[in-house]
Tab-separated table of C-alpha atoms in Angstrom:
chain	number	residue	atom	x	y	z
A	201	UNK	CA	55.258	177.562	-60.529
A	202	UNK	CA	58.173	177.690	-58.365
A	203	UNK	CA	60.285	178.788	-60.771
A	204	UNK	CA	58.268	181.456	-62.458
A	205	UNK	CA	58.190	183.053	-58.608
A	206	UNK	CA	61.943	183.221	-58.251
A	207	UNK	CA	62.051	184.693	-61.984
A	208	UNK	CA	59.409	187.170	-61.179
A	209	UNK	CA	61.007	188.204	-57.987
A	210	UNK	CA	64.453	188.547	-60.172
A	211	UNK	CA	63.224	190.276	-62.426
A	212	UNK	CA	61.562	193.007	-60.058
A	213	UNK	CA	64.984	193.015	-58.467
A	214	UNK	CA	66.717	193.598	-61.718
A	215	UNK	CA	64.091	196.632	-62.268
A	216	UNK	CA	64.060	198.172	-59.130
A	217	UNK	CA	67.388	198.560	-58.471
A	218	UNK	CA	68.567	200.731	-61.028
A	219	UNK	CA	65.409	202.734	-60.485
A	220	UNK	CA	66.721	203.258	-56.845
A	221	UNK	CA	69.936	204.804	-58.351
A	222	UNK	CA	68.812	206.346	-60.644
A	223	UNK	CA	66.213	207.854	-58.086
A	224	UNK	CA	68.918	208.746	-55.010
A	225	UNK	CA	71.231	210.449	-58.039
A	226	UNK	CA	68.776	213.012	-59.720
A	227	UNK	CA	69.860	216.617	-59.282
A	228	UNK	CA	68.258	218.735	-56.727
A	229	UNK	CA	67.236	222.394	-57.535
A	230	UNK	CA	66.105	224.721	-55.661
A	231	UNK	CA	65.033	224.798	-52.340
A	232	UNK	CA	66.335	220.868	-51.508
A	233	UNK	CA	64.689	218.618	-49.479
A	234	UNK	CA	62.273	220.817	-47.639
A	235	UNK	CA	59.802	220.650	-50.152
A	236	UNK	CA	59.059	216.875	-49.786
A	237	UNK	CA	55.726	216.391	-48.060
A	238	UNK	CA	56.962	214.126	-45.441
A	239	UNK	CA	60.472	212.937	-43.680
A	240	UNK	CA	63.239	212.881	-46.048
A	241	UNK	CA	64.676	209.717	-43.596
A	242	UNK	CA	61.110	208.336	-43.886
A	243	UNK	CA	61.351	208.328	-47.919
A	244	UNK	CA	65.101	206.451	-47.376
A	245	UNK	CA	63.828	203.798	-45.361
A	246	UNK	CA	61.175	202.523	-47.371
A	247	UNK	CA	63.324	202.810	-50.372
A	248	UNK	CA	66.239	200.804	-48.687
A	249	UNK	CA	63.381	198.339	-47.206
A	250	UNK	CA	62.315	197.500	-50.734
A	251	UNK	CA	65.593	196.732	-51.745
A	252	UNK	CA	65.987	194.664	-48.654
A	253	UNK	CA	62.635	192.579	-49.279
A	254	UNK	CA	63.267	191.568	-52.887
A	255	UNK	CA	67.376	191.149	-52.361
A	256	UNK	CA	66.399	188.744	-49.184
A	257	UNK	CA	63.500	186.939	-51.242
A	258	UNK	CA	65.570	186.222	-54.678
A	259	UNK	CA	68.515	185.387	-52.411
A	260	UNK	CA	65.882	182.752	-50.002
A	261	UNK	CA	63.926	181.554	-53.356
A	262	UNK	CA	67.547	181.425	-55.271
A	263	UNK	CA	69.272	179.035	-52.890
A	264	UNK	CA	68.488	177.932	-49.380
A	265	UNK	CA	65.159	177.949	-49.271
A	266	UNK	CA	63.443	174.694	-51.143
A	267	UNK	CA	66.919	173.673	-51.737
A	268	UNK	CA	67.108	169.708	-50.153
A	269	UNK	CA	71.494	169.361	-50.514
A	270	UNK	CA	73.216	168.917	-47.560
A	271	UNK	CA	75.182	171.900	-47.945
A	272	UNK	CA	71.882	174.418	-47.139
A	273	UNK	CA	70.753	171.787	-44.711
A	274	UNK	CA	74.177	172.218	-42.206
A	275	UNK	CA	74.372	176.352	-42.322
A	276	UNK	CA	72.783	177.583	-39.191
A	277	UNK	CA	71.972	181.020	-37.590
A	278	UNK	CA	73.332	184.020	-39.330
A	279	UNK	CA	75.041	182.098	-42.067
A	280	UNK	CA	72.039	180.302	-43.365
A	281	UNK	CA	70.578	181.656	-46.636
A	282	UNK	CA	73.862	184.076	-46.679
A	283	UNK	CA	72.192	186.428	-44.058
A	284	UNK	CA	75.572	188.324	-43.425
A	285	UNK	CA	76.679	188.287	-47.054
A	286	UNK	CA	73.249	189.907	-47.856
A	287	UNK	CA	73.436	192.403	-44.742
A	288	UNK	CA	76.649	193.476	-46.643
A	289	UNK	CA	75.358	193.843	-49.524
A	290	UNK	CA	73.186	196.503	-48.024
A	291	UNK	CA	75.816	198.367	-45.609
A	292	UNK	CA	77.990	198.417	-48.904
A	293	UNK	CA	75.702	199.608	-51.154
A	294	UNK	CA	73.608	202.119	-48.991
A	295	UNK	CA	77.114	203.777	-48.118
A	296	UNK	CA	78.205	203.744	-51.837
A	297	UNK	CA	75.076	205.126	-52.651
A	298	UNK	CA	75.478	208.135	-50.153
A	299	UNK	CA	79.230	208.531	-50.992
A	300	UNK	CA	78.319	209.224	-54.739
A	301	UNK	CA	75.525	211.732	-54.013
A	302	UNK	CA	78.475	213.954	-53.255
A	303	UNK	CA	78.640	213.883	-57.197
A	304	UNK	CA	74.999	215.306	-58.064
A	305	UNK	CA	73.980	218.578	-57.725
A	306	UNK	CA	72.092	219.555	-55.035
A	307	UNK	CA	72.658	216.603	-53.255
A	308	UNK	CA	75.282	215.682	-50.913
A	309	UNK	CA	76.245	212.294	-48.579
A	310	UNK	CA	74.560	212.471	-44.750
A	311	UNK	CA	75.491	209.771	-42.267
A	312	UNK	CA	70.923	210.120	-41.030
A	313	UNK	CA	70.370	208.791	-44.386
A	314	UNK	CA	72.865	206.669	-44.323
A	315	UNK	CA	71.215	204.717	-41.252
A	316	UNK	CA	67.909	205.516	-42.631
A	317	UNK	CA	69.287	203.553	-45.355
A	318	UNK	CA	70.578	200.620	-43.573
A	319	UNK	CA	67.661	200.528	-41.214
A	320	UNK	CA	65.443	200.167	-43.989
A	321	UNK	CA	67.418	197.552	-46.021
A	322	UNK	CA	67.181	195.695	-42.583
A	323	UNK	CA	63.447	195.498	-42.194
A	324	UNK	CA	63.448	194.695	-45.620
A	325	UNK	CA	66.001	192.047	-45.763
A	326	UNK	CA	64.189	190.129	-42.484
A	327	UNK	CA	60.529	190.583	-43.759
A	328	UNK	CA	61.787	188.699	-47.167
A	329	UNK	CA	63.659	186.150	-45.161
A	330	UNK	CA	60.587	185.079	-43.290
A	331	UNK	CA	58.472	185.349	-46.505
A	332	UNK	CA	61.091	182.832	-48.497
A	333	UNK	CA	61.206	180.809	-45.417
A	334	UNK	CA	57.845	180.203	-45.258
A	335	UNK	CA	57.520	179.899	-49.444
A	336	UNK	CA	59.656	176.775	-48.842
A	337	UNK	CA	61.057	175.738	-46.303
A	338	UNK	CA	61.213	172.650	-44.903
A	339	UNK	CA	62.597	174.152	-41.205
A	340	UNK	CA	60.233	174.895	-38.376
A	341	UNK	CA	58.842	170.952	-38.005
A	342	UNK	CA	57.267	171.397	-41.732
A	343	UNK	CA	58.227	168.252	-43.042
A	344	UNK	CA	56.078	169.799	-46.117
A	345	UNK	CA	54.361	172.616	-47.481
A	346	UNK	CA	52.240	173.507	-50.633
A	347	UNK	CA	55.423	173.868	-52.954
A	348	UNK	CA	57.247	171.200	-51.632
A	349	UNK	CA	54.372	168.857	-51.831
A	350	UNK	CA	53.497	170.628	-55.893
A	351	UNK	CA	57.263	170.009	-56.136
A	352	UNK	CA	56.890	166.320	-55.126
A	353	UNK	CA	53.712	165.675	-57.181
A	354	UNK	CA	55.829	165.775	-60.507
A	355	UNK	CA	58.238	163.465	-59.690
């Protein structure tokens, strides 16, 4: 079961992040961004947090979390589960994705959307930490939990 969730959350990865470029790099006619019915920054954000969520839960269902080697076990703080390699990630690709809007018609790169962005991918990121954390981990004083004890019953 365990490993049909951390296929399913790659492969919603592997489908939603194309659609976000895709998405930020359609041509804009017309009369721009005013005709959106709410906050242009709003729309980044929850975007960018989506893209944070399932980056941070195939990266925590991937490798630290449920992982038992002794390599996981000795990170701590921001290094554990690759926290600032995945934060990044993020900065990186949030500012490449604003930097080639200046490609597209109608669109062009703004630093508000750029922290919308990055604000977003934040939230997301830390929401689908704590989620894969508590899919597997062992850390808190959880010595086990449902998968780890599924995980044990097969052995």
């Amino acid at each position: 079961m365990k490993r049909f969730g951390n296929r399913l959350v790659i492969l919603f990865l592997a489908v939603y992040w194309p659609l976000v470029f895709v998405g930020t790099h359609l041509p804009v006619r017309g009369g721009g961004a005013g005709e959106l019915p709410v906050n242009d920054k709003l729309i980044h954000a929850a975007i960018f947090f989506g893209l944070g969520f399932l980056l941070a839960l195939a990266v925590g269902r991937g490798t630290a979390v449920g992982s038992r080697s002794e390599a996981s076990a000795g990170r701590k703080g921001l290094f554990d589960g690759g926290w600032v390699l995945l934060l990044a990630i993020g900065v990186g690709y949030a500012a490449i994705d604003e930097w080639s809007q200046r490609f597209v018609v109608g669109r062009y790169p703004d630093v508000r959307d750029f922290v919308a962005d990055v604000g977003g991918f934040v939230l997301g990121s830390g929401v689908g930490r704590a989620i894969a954390s508590r899919l597997g981990s062992p850390r808190g004083g959880h010595s086990h939990d449902s998968v780890d004890a599924l995980d044990e019953g097969r052995n």
